[in-house]
CSV table of C-alpha atoms in Angstrom, one decimal:
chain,number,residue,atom,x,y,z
Z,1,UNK,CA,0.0,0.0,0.0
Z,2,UNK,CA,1.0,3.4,-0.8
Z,3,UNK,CA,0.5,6.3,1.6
Z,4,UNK,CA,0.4,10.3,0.2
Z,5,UNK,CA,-0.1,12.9,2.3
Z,6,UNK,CA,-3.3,14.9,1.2
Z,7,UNK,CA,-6.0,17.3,2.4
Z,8,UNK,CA,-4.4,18.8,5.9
Z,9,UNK,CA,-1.8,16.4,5.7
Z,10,UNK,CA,-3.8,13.2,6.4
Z,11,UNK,CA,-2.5,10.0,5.5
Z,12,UNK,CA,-4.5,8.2,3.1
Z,13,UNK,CA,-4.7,6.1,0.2
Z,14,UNK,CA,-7.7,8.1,-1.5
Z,15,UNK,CA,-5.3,10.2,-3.7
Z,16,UNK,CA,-3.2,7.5,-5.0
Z,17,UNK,CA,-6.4,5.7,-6.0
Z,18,UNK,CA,-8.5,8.9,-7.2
Z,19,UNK,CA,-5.2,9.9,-9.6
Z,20,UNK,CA,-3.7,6.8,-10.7
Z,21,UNK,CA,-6.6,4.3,-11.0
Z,22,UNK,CA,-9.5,5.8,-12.4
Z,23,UNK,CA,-10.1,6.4,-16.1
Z,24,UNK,CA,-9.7,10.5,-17.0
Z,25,UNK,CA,-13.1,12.2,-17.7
Z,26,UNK,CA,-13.2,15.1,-18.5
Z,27,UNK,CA,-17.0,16.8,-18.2
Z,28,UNK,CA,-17.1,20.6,-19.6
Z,29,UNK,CA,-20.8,22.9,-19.9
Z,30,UNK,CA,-20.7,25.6,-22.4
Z,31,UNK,CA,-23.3,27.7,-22.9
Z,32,UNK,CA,-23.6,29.5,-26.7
Z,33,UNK,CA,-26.0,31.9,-27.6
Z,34,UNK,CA,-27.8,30.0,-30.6
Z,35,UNK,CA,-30.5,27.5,-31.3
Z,36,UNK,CA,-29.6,23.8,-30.0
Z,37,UNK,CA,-29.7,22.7,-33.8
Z,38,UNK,CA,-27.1,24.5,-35.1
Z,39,UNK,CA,-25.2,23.9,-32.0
Z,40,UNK,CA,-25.6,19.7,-33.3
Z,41,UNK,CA,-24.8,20.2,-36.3
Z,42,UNK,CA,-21.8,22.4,-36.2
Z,43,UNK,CA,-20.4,20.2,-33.6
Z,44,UNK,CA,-20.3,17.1,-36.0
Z,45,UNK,CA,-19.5,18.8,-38.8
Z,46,UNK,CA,-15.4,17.7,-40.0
Z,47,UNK,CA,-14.7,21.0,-41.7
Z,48,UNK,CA,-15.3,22.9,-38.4
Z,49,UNK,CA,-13.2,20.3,-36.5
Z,50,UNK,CA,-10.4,21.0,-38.8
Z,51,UNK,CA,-11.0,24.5,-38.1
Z,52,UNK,CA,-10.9,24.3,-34.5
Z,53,UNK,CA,-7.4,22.0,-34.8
Z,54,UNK,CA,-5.9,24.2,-37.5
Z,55,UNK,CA,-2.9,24.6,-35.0
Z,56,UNK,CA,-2.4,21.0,-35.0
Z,57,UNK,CA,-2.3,20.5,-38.8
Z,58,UNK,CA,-5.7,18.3,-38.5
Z,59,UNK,CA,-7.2,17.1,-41.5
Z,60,UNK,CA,-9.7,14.2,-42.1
Z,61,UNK,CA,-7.8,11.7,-44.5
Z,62,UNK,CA,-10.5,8.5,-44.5
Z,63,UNK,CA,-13.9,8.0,-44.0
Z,64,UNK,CA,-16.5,10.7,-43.8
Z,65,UNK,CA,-14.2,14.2,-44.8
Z,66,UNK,CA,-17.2,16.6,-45.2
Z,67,UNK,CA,-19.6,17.8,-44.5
Z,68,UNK,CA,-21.9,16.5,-41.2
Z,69,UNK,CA,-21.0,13.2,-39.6
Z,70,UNK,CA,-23.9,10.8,-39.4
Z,71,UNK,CA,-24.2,8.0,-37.0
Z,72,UNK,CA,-22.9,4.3,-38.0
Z,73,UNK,CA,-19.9,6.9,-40.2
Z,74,UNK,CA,-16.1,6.8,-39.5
Z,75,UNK,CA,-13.8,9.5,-39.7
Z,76,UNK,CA,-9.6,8.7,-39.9
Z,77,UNK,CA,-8.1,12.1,-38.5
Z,78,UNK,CA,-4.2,13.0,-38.9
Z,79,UNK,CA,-3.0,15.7,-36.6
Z,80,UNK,CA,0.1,16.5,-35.1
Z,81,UNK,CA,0.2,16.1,-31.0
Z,82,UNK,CA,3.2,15.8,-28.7
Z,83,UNK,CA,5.8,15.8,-31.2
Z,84,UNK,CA,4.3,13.0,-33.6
Z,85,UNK,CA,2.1,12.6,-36.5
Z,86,UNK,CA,-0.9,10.5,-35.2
Z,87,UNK,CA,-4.0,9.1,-36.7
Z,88,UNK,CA,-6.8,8.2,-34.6
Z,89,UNK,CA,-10.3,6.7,-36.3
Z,90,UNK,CA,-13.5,7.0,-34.6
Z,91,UNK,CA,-17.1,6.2,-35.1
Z,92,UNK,CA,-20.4,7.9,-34.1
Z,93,UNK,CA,-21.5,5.0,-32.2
Z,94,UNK,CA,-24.9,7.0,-31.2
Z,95,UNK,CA,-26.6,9.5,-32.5
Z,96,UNK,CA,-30.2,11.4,-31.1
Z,97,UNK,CA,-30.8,14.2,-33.8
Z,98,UNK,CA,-31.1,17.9,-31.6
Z,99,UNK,CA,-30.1,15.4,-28.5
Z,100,UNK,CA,-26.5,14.0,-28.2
Z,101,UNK,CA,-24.0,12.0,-30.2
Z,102,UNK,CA,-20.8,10.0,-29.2
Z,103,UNK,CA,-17.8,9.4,-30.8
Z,104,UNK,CA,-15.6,6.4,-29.6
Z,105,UNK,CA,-11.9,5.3,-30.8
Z,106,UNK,CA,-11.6,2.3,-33.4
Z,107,UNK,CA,-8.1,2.9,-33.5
Z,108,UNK,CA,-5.3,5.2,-32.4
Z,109,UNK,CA,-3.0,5.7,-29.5
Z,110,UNK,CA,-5.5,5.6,-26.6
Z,111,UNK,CA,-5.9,2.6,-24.8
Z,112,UNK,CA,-9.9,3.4,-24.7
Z,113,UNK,CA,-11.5,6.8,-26.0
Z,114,UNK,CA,-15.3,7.8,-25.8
Z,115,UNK,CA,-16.4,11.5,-26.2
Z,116,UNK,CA,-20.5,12.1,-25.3
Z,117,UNK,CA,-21.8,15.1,-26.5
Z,118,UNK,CA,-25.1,16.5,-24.6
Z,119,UNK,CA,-26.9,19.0,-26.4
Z,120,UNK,CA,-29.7,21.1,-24.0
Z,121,UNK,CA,-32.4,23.9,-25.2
Z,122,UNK,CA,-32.2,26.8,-23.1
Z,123,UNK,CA,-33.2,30.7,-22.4
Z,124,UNK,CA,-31.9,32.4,-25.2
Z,125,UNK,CA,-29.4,29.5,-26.4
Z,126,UNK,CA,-27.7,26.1,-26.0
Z,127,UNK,CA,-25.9,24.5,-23.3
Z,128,UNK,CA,-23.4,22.1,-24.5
Z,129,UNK,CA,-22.5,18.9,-22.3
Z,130,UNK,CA,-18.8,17.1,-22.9
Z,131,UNK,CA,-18.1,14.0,-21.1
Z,132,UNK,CA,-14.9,12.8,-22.8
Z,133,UNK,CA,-13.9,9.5,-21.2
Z,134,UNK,CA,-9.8,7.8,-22.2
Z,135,UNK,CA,-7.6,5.6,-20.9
Z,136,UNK,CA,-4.1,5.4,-21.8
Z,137,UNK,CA,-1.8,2.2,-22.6
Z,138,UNK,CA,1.9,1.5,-20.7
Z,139,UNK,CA,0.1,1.0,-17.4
Z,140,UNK,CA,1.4,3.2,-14.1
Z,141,UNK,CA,3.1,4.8,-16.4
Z,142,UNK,CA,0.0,5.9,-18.7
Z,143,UNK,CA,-1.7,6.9,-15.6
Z,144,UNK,CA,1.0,8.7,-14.1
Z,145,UNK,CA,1.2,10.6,-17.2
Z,146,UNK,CA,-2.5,11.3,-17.3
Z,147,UNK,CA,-2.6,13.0,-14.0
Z,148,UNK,CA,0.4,15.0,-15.0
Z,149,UNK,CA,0.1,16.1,-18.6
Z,150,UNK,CA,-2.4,14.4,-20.9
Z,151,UNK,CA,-5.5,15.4,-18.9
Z,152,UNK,CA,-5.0,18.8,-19.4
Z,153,UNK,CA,-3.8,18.7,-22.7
Z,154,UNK,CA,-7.0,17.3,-23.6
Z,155,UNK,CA,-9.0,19.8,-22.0
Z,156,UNK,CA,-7.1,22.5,-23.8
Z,157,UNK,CA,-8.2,20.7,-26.5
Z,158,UNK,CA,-11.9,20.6,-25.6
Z,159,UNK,CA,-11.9,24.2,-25.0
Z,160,UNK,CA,-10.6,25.2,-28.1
Z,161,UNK,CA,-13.2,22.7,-29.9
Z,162,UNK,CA,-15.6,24.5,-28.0
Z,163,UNK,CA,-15.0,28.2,-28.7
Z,164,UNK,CA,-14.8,27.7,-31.8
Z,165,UNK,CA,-18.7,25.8,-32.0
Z,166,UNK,CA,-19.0,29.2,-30.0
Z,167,UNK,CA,-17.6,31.8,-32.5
Z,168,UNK,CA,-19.3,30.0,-35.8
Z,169,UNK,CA,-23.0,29.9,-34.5
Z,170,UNK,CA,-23.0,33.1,-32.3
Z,171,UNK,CA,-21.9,34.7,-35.7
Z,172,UNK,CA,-23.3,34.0,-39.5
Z,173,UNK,CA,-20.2,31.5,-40.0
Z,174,UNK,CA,-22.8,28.7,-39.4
Z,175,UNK,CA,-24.5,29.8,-42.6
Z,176,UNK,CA,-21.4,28.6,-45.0
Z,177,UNK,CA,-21.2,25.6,-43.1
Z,178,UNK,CA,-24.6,24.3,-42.9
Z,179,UNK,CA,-26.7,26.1,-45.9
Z,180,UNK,CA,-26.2,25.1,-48.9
């Protein structure tokens, strides 16, 4: 057993466990100021993911690489992310129209990867629910490396995603995306 100090320095095993044993989730609510179908649609759409990941060079290279996402459709993406090209395929393993979606790993370089998107009609707006669930490989050392990096790398990530689903449909972006 493995003692830390934590929490007016208490001996416990809580922290050790909390950190290193349970799979990262990361939950984030954003509110943005548009109706909850827009909000849907731009949030599966793969041209305003490559937007959102422009800094990472991230472009859709298999599978569905326009347009809106449907459930049952892959999409292969190719980004660059701590210092290495990666690809990483995924599916929309459920889909509620106006509702939610999920996306979840085929393949890539997480161990396990789910992402549920929550979609919520509200005064004047949207509020948009991530839960985005992963699990690294290489064990301790996955986790340990979770706690201390990857977590919040993620949720950088997630943010970013997320202002940008902001700054298209609070603004007449949206339009070029989903009119045609």
């Amino acid at each position: 057993m493995v003692l830390f100090l934590h929490k007016g320095n208490v001996l416990c095993n809580r922290y050790y466990e909390k950190t290193f044993f349970a799979m990262p989730t990361i939950h984030l609510t954003t509110f943005i100021a548009a109706p909850y179908n827009v909000v849907f649609d731009l949030s599966r759409h793969i041209g305003l993911h490559k937007d959102s990941m422009s800094k990472y060079k991230e472009e859709a290279v298999a599978g569905t690489r326009f347009g809106l996402i449907e459930k049952d459709e892959t999409v292969t993406w190719k980004a660059r992310h701590l210092f290495k090209e990666r690809l990483m395929r995924v599916k929309i393993s459920e889909l509620k129209r106006g509702d939610m979606f999920i996306d979840e790993q085929m393949q890539g370089d997480f161990k396990m990867m789910k992402h549920e998107h929550y979609f919520k009609p509200c005064d004047n707006g949207t509020i948009m629910i991530d839960l985005f669930h992963f699990e690294t490989p290489y064990g301790m050392l996955g986790r340990w490396f979770n706690a201390l990096y990857l977590t919040n790398y993620m949720r950088k990530l997630l943010e970013q995603r997320n202002k940008t689903i902001r700054e298209y449909a609070e603004s007449d972006k949206w339009r070029k995306l989903l009119i045609k």
